Each structure stands twice: as structure tokens, then as C-alpha cells.
GROMACS .gro file of C-alpha atoms in nm:
model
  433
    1UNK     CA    1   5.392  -6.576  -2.212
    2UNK     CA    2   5.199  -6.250  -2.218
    3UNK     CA    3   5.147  -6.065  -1.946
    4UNK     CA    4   4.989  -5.734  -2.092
    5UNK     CA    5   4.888  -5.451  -1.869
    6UNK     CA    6   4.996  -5.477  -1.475
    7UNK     CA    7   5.033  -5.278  -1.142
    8UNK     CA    8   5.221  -5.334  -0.831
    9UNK     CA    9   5.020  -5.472  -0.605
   10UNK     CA   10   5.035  -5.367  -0.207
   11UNK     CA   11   4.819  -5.423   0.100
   12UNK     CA   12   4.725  -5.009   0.115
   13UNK     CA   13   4.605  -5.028  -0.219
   14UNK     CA   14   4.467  -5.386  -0.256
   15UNK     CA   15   4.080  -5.297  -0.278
   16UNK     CA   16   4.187  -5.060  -0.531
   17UNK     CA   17   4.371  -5.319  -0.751
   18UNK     CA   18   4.118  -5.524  -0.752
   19UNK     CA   19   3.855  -5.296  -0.860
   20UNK     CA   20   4.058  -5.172  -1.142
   21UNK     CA   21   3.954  -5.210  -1.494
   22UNK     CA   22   4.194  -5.385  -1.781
   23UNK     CA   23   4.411  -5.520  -1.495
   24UNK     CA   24   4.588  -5.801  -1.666
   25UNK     CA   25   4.818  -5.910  -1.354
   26UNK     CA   26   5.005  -5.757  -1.060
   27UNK     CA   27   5.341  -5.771  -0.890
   28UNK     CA   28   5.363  -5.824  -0.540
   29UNK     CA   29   5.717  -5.812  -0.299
   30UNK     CA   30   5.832  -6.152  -0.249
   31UNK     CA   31   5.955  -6.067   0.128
   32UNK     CA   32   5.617  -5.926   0.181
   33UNK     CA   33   5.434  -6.203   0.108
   34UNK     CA   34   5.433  -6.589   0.389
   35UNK     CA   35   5.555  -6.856   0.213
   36UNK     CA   36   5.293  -7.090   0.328
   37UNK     CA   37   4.960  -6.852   0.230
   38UNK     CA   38   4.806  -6.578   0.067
   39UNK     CA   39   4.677  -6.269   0.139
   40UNK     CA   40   4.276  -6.325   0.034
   41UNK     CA   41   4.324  -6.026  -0.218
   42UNK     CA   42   4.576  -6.212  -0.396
   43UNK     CA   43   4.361  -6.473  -0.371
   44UNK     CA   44   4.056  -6.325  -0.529
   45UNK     CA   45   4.272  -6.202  -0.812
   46UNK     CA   46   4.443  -6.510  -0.896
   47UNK     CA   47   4.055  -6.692  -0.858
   48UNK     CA   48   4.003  -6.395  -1.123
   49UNK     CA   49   4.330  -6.532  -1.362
   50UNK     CA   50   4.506  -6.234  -1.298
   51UNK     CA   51   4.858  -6.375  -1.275
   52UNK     CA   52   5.121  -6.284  -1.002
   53UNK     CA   53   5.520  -6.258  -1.065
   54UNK     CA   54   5.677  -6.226  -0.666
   55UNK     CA   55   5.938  -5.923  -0.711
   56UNK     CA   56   6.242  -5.997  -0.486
   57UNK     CA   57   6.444  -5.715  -0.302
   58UNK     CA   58   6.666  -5.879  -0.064
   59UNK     CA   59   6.884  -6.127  -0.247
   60UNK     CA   60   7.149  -5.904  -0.328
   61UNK     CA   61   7.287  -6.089  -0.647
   62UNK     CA   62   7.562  -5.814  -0.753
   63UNK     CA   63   7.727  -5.835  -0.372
   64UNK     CA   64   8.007  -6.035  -0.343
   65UNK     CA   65   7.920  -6.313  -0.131
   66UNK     CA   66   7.684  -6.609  -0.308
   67UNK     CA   67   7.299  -6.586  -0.236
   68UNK     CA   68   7.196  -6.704   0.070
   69UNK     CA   69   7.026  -7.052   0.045
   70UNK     CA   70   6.717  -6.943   0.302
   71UNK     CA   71   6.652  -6.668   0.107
   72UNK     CA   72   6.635  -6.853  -0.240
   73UNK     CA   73   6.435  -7.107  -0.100
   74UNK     CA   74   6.188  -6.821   0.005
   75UNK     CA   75   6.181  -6.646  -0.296
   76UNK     CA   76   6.127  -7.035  -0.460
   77UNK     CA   77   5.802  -7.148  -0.220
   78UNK     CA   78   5.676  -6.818  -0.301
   79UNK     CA   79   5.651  -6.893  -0.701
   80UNK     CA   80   5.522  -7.236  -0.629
   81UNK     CA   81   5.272  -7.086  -0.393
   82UNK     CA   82   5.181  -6.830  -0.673
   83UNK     CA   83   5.199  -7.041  -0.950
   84UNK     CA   84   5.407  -6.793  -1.068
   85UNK     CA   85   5.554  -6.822  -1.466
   86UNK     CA   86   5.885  -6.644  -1.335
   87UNK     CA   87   6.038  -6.410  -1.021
   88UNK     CA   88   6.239  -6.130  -1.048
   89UNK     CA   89   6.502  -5.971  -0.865
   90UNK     CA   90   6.742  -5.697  -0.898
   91UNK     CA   91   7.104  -5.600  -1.058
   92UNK     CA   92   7.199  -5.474  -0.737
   93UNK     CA   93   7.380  -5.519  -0.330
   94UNK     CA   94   7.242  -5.483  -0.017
   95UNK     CA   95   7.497  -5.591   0.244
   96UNK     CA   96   7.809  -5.580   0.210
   97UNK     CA   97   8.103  -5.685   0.442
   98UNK     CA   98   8.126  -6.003   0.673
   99UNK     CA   99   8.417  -6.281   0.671
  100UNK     CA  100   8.505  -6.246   0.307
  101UNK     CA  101   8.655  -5.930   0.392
  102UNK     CA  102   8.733  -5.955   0.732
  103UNK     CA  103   8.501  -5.645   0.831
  104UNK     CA  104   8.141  -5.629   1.021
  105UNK     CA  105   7.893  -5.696   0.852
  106UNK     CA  106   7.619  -5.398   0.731
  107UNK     CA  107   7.289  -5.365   0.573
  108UNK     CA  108   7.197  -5.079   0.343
  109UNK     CA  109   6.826  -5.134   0.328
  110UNK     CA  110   6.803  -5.018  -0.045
  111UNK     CA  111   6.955  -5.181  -0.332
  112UNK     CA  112   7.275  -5.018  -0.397
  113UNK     CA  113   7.409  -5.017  -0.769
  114UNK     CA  114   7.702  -5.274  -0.869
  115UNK     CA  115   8.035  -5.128  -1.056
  116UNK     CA  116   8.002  -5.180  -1.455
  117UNK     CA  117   8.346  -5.376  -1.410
  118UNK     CA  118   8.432  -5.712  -1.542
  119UNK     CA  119   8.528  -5.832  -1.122
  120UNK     CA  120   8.152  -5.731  -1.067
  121UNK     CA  121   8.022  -5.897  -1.405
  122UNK     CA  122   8.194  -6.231  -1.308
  123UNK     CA  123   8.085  -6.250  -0.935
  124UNK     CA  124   7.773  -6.108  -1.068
  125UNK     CA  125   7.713  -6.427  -1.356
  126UNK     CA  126   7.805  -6.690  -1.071
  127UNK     CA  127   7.578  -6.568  -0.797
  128UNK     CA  128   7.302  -6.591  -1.077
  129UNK     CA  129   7.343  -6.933  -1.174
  130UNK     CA  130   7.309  -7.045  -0.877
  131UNK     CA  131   6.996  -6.860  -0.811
  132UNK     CA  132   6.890  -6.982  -1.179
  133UNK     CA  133   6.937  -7.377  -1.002
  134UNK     CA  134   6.782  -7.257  -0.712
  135UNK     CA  135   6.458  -7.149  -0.863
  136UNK     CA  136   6.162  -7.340  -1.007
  137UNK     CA  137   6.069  -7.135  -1.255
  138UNK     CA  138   6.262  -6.838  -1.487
  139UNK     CA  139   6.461  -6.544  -1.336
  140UNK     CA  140   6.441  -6.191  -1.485
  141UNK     CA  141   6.653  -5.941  -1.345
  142UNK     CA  142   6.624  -5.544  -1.292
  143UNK     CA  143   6.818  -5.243  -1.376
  144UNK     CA  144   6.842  -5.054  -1.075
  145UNK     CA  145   6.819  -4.640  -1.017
  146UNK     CA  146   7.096  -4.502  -0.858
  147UNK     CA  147   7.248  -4.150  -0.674
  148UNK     CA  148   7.583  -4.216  -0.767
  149UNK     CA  149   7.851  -4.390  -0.929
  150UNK     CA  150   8.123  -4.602  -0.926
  151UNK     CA  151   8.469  -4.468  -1.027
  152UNK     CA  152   8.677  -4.642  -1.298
  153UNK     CA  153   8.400  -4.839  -1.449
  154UNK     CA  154   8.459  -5.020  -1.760
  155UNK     CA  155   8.094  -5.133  -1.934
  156UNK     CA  156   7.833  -4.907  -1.968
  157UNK     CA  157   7.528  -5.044  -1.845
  158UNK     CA  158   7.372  -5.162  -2.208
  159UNK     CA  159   7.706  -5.359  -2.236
  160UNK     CA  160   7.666  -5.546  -1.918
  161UNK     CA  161   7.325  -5.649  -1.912
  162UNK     CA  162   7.422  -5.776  -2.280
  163UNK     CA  163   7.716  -5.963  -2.131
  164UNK     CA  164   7.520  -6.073  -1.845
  165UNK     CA  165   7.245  -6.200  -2.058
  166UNK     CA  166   7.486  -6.347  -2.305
  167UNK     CA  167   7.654  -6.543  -2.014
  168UNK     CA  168   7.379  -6.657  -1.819
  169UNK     CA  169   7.045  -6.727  -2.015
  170UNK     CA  170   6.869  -6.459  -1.767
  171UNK     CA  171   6.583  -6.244  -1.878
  172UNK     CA  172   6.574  -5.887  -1.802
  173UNK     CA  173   6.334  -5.666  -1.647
  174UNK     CA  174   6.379  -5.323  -1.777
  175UNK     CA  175   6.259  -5.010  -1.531
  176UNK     CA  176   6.225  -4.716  -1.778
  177UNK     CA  177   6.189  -4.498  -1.497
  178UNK     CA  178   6.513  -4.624  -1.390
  179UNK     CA  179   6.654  -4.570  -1.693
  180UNK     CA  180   6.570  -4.191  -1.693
  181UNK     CA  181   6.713  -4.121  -1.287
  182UNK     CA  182   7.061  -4.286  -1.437
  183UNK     CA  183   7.043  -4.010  -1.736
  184UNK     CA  184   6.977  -3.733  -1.480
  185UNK     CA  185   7.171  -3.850  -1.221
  186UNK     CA  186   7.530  -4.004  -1.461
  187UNK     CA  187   7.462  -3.891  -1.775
  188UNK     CA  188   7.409  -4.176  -1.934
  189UNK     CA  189   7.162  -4.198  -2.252
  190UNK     CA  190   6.892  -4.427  -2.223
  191UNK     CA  191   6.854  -4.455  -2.640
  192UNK     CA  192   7.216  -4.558  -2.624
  193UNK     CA  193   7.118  -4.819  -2.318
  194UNK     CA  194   6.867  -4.948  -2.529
  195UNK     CA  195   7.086  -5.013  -2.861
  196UNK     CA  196   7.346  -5.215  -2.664
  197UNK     CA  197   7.126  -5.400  -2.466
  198UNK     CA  198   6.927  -5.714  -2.605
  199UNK     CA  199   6.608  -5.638  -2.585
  200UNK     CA  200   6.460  -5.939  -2.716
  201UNK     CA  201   6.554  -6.084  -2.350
  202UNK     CA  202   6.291  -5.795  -2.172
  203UNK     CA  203   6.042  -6.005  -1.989
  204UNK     CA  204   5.846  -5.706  -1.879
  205UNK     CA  205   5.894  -5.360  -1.761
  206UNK     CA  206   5.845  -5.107  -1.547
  207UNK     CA  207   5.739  -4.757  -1.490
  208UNK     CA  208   5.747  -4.593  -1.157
  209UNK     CA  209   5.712  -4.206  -1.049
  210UNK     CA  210   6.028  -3.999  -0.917
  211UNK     CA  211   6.117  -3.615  -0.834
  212UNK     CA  212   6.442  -3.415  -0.912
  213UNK     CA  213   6.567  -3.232  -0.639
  214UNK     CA  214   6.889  -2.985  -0.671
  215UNK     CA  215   6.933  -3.147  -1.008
  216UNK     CA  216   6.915  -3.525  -0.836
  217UNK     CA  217   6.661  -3.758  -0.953
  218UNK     CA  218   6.494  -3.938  -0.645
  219UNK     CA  219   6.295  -4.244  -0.794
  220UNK     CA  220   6.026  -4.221  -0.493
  221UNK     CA  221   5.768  -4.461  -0.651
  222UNK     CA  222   5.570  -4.200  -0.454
  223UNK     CA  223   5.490  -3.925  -0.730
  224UNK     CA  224   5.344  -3.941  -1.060
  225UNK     CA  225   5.487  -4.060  -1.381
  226UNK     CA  226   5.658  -3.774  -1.553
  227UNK     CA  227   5.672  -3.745  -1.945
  228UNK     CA  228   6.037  -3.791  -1.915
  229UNK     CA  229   5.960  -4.139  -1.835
  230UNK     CA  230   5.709  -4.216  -2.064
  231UNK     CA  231   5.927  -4.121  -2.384
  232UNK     CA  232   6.161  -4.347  -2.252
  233UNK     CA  233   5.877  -4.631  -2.265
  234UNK     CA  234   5.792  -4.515  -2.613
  235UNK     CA  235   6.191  -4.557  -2.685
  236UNK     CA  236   6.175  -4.916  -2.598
  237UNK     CA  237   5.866  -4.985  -2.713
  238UNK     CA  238   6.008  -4.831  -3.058
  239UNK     CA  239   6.212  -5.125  -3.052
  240UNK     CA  240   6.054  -5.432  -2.942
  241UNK     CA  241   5.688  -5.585  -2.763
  242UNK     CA  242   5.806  -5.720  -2.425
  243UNK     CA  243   5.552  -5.917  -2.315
  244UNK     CA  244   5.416  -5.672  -2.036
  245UNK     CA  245   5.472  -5.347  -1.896
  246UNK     CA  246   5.347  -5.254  -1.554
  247UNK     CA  247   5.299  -4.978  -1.284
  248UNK     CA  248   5.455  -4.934  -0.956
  249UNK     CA  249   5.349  -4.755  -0.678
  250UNK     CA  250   5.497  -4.786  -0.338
  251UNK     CA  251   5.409  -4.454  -0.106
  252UNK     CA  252   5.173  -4.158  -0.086
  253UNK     CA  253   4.904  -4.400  -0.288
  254UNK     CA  254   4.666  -4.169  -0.477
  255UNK     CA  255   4.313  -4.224  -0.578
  256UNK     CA  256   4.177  -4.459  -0.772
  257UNK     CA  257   4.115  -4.215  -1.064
  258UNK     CA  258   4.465  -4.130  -1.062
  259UNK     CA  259   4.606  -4.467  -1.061
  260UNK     CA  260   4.364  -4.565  -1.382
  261UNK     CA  261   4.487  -4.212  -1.534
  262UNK     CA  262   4.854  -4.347  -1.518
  263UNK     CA  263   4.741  -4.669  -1.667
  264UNK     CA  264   4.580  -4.502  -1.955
  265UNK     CA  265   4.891  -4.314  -2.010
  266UNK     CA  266   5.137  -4.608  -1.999
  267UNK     CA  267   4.896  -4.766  -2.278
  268UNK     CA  268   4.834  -4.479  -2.512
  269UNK     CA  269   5.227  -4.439  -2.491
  270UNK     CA  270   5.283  -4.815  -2.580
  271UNK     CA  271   5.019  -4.819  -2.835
  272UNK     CA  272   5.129  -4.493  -2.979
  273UNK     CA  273   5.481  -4.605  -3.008
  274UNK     CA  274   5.419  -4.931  -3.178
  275UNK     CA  275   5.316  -4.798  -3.461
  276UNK     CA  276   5.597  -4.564  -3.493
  277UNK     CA  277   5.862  -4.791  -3.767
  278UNK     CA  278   6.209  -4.845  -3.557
  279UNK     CA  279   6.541  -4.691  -3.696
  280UNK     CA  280   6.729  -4.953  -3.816
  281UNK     CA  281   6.979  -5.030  -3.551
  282UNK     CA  282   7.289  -5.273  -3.506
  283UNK     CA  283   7.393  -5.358  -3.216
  284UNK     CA  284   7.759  -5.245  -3.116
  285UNK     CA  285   8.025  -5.513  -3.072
  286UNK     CA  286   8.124  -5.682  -2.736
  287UNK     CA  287   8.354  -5.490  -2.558
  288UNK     CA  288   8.729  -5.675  -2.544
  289UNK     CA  289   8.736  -5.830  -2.237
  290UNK     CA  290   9.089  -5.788  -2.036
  291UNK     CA  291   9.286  -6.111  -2.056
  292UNK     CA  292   9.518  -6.226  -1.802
  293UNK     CA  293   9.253  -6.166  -1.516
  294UNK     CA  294   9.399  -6.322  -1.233
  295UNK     CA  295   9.106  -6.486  -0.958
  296UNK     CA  296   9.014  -6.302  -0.622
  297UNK     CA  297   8.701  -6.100  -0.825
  298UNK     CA  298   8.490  -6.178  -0.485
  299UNK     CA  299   8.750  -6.037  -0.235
  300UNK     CA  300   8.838  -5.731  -0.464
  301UNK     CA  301   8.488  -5.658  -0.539
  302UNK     CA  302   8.336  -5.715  -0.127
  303UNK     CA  303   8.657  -5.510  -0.039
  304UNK     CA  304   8.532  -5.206  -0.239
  305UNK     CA  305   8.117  -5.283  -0.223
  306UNK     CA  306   8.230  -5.278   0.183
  307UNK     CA  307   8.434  -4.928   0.188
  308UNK     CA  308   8.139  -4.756   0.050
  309UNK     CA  309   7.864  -4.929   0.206
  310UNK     CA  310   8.093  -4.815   0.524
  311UNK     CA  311   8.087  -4.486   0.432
  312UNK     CA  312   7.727  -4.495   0.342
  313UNK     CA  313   7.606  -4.600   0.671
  314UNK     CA  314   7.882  -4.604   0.942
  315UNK     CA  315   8.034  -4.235   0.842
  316UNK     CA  316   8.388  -4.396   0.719
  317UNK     CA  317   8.605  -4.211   0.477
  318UNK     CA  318   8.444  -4.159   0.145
  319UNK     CA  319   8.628  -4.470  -0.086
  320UNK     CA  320   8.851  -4.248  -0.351
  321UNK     CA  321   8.699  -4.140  -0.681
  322UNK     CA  322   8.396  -4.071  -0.556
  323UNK     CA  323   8.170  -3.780  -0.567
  324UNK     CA  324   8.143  -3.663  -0.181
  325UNK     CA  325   7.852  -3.485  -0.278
  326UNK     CA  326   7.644  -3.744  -0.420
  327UNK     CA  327   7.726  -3.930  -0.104
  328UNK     CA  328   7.618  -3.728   0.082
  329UNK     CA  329   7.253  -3.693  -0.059
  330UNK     CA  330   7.284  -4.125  -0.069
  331UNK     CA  331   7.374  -4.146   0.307
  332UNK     CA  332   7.074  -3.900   0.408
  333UNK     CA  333   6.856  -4.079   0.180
  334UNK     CA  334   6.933  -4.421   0.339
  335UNK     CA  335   6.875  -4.324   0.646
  336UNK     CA  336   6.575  -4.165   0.556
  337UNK     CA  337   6.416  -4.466   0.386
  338UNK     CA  338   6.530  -4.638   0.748
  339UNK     CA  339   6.314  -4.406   0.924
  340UNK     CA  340   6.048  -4.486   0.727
  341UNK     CA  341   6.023  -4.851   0.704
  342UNK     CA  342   6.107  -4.858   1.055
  343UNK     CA  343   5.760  -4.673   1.131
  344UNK     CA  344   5.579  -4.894   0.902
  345UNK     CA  345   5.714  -5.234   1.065
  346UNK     CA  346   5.660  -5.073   1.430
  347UNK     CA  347   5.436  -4.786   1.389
  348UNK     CA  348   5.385  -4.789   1.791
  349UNK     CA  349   5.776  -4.599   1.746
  350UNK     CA  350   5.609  -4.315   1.617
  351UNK     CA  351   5.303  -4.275   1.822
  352UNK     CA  352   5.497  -4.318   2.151
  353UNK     CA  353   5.779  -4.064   2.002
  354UNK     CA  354   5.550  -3.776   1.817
  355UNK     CA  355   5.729  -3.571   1.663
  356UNK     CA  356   6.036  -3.659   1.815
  357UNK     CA  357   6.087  -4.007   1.646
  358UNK     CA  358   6.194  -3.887   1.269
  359UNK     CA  359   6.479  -3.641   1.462
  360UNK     CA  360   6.557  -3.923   1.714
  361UNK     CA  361   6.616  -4.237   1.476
  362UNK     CA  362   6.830  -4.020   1.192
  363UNK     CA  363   7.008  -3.931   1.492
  364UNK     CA  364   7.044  -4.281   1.590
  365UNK     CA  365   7.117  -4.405   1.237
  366UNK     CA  366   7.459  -4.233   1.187
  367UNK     CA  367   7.570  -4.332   1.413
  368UNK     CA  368   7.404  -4.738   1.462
  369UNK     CA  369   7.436  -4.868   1.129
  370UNK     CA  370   7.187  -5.121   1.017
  371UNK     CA  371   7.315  -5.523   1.043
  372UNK     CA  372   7.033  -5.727   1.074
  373UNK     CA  373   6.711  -5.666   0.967
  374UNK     CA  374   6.450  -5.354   0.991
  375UNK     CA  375   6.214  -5.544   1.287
  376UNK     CA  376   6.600  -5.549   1.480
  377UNK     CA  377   6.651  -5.230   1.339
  378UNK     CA  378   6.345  -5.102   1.530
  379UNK     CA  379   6.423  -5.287   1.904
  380UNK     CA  380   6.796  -5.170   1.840
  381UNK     CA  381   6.649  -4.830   1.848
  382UNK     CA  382   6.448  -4.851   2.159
  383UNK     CA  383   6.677  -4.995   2.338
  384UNK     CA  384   6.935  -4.696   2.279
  385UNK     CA  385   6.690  -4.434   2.349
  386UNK     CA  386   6.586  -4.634   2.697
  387UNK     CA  387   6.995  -4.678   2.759
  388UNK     CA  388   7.020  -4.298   2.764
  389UNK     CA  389   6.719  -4.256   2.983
  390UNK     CA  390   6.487  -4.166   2.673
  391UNK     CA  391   6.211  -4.017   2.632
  392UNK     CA  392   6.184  -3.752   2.892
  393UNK     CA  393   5.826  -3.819   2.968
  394UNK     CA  394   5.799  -4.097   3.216
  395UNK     CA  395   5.503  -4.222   3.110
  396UNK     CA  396   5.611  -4.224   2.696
  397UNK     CA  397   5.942  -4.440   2.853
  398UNK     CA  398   5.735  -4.643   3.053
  399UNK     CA  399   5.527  -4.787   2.744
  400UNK     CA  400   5.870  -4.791   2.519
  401UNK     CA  401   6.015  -4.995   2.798
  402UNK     CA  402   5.705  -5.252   2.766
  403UNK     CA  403   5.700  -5.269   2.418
  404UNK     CA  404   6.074  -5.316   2.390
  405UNK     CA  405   6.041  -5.603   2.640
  406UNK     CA  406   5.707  -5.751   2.463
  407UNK     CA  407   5.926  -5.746   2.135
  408UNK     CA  408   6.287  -5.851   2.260
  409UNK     CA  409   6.129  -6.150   2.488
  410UNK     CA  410   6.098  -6.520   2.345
  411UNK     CA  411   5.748  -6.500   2.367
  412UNK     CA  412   5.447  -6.251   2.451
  413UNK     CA  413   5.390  -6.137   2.741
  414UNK     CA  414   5.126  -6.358   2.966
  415UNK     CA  415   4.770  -6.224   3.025
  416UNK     CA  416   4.882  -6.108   3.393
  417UNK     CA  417   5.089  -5.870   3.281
  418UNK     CA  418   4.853  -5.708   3.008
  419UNK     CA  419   4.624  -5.650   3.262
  420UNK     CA  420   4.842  -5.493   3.520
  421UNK     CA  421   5.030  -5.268   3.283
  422UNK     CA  422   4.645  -5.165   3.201
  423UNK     CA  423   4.609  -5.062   3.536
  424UNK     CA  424   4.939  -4.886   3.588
  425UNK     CA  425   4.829  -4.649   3.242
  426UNK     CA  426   4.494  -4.629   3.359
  427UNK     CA  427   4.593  -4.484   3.654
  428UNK     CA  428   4.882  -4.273   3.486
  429UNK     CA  429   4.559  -4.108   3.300
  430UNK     CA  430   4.684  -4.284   2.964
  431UNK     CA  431   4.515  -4.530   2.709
  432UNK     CA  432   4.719  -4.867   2.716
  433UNK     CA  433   4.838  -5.038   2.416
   0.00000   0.00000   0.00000
């Protein structure tokens, strides 16, 4: 199928998508989306033709345990709802920990990058298959950015997304952007990604904006797309015409005239490169794979995905082999994103906070590492801050105390109580919420 020319789509930006010229179809985030209805943007497009591929985040196919049946049956009604011709997901974990090793259970809240080993490339090829049955329609999967890497590996990341491909049937979605934040961040040559990997099995691809910072490449989705990025996109297309390519945008959403800009730079890159003949290229051999591999691949790899999630989030020793430095800058920058998406999903945090909430939930975060969810995340929070008699201001505690107690309670509060907590803040001289 062809997709041609696409953008991420997202509720800040959604009038803007959709008055976009030579918008051929969007993405949207599968755990964003109901399962049982639409957004009536998405709507409008799809009324339009404009097709929609949901773009999964929280699966976590590289961890060790197998995908979690409530979340594959999500990420399914969402395709049927959207009619979608496949899903994707991403080559990365998410959680790590829990009874398989013994260990509590913790959430990163970003999609952490899998070790290039052949424990992670078999645990990896299982917990795809079963997504594969799982699923209604075809399953592409992402190369993720990362800050650091594993120790020891033994594939470079062409050779196992060729292995995974060759073992499972699964398409690939290829983030060029991606590509280029591994090269600045590991070293690692995105030409020589490219000639190992099989890109006949690209289902689309992406191209997102990032920043370097101290020599680390941040892939914000929150800047612009640097040339860097689009000569990688000019590599690929060099070497193959996926069937789309599209544009993602998450944060600090510019104008209209700068998103079409973009667009018109991703095509005159793409259009430019296919007329530029290919080297001729053969692809290198499969690596040798070990023999004698004895089973336990799941326990050795959740034992290791757990140590540095641990030190990620709950300030454990660093796992050995790794660079302290670069965990450092990952640590901050999970707990960063936490703060964050925390404000989004409960942006009555900040306002009751000010200024205080960024210094008061990284504060809270190394020490309170994440285990459930962001929404739990967010009443976890409050609830610490009220324990230690938080904020100062009586009046700020006063409305964190309701809103904790609104949020935490089975259902919402009864009309009563909305109006007497209106009185009590009108009389306090403050605007209820």
C-alpha cells in the first residue's frame, strides 16, 4: 500500500493538520486515542481518505516479560476502529522487573533501547509473534534513539533488525532521525545500518527534530529537522521507495508555515535522492550465531533490563560496563520527561505549585520511582507533598488536598461538596477550581 506524504497527528495541532496541503495520511498515538471512538478531527480526515496507522508506545516488545494481553487487545480495537492497513510499535522496553526476576516492578516512561544480543533477539522474536497473532492487521516495528548503550553487545543494529525481520515476517519502520542520535550518541554509521538492514521490509519512515547538547543528541521531536537528518533520508531513499515517509512533531508545535516548510523539505530531499543511481551494494552475511545456547534468555535478559532500569530510576548502582556519564544525562532526562507528562495529564499540579512544581516533582522522582502509570504517577505525587505538610501556603494545600481526594476517590465528588469548597475559596479570597 502507499502511503505517500504524512505527519503526526496530535490534539494541539489538529486544526493545523487538517488544513495542511498534500497531506496524504497521519499517525496518531495508539494510547492516546479511546478504543470505542474518535476524536471528530480524525474523523473529518478519515471522511477526507486520509488514512490513519495508530503508533503504539507502551507495549514494550524488547522487555523480557511477553506483551500484556489488555494492551494488545487495545492497540487491536484501535486498528479496527481506524480501519487501519497496519500498527506500529517500537524495538524497545519500558518496564522492567516484576516476578520474573523476583524484584519490584518499575516504569521508565520512555522507551529504553534493548541489548544487540542474541538473549534479547530471541525474547525479542517471541514477544513479537505473539503480538503478530494478536493483531488484525500487519505489525511494523521502530528503531528506537537512545543516550546510551549496552555493554558487550554482539549485533550491530543493521544485523538485528535483519535477523529480526528474517525470523519473524515483521515490517520495519525506520526513524532516520533516530538513526542520526545513535551515530552521535554510539558511533554507529547509519550508511552501514542501512547496508545490513533489509530495506525492502521499510513500511514507512520517519523524521523527527532533535538538539545536541555537550556532544549528546536529545531527539526532542520538539525542534526542527536538521540537515543531518535529512541526508540520512536521502541515504535511504538512495536505496529503496518505502511506501511513505512522514513527520513527527510532539512539543513546542510551531506555526503552520513552519510545519509545511519541513514538509517541503522532507519531499525535495526524497525526490532529490531518487534520482540519484544507488551504489551497488551486497548485503553482508548473517552473523554466526553462538551454538550451544542453553534456555533462561527471559530471566538473563529481565535480570539485566531490571539493574539498569534500577539505576535509571531508583538511584541503584550503575550495572558494570556502563558509561556513568551517559547515565547520568538518561536518569535526568527521564525524570524530566516525567515532569512533563505529569503536567500535561494533571496540569492543575502546576498551577497550584507555580514555580515550585518542576523543582518539587524531580525532587520527588529520585527518589519515588515510577510503577504504575503517569495519572498514578501524578496522585503519588500529591499525596507525598500533602504527607510532608506541602505546600506552605494553606490555601495552595487546601485545593491540593481536594483535588487529591476528587482524583484518589471511587467516584467524583457530589454536588454538595463543589459548592461548599466554593464557598470556603470564596471566602479565602481565591477562585475555586
Amino acid at each position: 500500500m502507499k502511503l505517500g506524504t504524512g505527519i503526526g497527528w496530535r490534539p494541539e495541532i489538529k486544526d493545523t493538520v487538517e488544513a495542511l496541503p498534500g497531506i496524504d495520511w497521519v499517525e496518531a498515538v495508539a494510547e492516546n486515542l479511546c478504543a470505542d471512538h474518535l476524536p471528530a478531527p480524525l474523523v473529518r480526515l478519515r471522511e477526507r481518505g486520509v488514512t490513519v496507522v495508530p503508533h503504539g508506545v507502551s507495549l514494550g516488545l524488547g522487555g523480557a516479560d511477553r506483551p500484556d494481553a489488555g494492551r494488545l487487545a487495545g492497540l487491536a480495537a484501535r486498528a479496527a476502529l481506524l480501519d487501519a492497513p497496519l500498527v506500529t510499535e517500537h524495538i524497545a522496553f519500558v518496564r522492567a522487573g516484576g516476578p520474573l526476576t523476583a524484584s519490584p516492578g518499575l516504569e521508565a516512561g520512555h522507551l529504553l533501547p534493548v541489548p544487540r544480543t542474541w538473549d534479547a533477539l530471541e525474547v525479542l522474536c517471541e514477544n513479537v509473534r505473539i503480538a503478530q497473532d494478536s493483531l488484525p492487521v500487519p505489525l511494523a516495528l521502530e528503531n528506537i534513539a537512545a543516550l546510551i548503550s549496552w555493554p558487550d553487545e554482539e549485533l550491530t543494529e543493521g544485523q538485528f533488525l535483519a535477523e529480526l525481520v528474517e525470523r519473524t515476517g515483521v515490517r520495519l519502520l525506520i526513524d532516520v532521525a533516530n538513526l542520526h542520535t545513535n551515530h552521535v550518541n554510539r558511533g554507529e554509521d547509519p550508511a552501514q545500518a542501512l547496508d545490513e538492514l533489509p530495506v525492502e521490509a521499510i513500511a514507512y519512515v520517519h523524521v523527527a527534530g532533535g538538539v545536541e547538547k555537550d556532544g549528546v543528541w536529545h531527539d526532542t521531536h520538539a525542534h526542527p529537522v536538521t540537515r543531518p537528518v535529512l541526508d540520512v533520508l536521502a541515504e535511504l531513499r538512495s536505496r529503496v521507495d518505502p511506501p511513505g515517509v512522514l513527520l513527527e512533531r510532539d512539543d513546542d508545535f510551531p506555526s503552520a508555515a513552519e510545519l509545511a516548510g519541513e514538509l517541503t523539505a522532507i519531499r525535495a530531499t526524497w525526490a532529490a535522492a531518487a534520482g540519484v543511481p544507488a551504489p551497488a551494494r551486497q548485503r553482508p552475511a548473517r552473523p554466526p550465531e553462538p551454538a550451544g545456547r542453553t534456555a533462561g534468555a527471559r530471566e538473563r535478559v529481565g535480570a539485566a533490563q531490571s539493574a539498569l532500569l534500577s539505576s535509571l530510576v531508583a538511584g541503584t548502582p550503575a550495572p558494570a560496563g556502563f558509561d556513568h556519564r551517559r547515565l547520568g544525562v538518561q536518569s535526568r532526562a527521564l525524570a524530566a520527561k516525567r515532569a512533563e507528562v505529569v503536567a500535561k495529564v494533571a496540569p492543575e499540579l502546576p498551577e497550584i505549585l507555580g514555580d515550585g512544581y518542576r523543582e518539587a516533582f524531580l525532587a520527588y522522582a529520585r527518589t519515588r520511582p515510577m510503577s504504575a502509570g503517569y495519572r498514578r504517577d501524578a496522585l503519588d505525587f500529591a499525596e507525598r507533598l500533602l504527607i510532608a505538610g506541602r505546600p506552605a501556603d494553606e490555601a495552595s494545600r487546601i485545593r491540593l488536598t481536594h483535588w487529591w481526594q476528587d482524583r484518589a476517590a471511587p467516584r467524583p465528588p457530589r454536588r454538595r461538596t463543589r459548592l461548599a469548597r466554593a464557598a470556603r475559596a470564596a471566602l479565602m479570597g481565591r477562585c475555586p477550581r
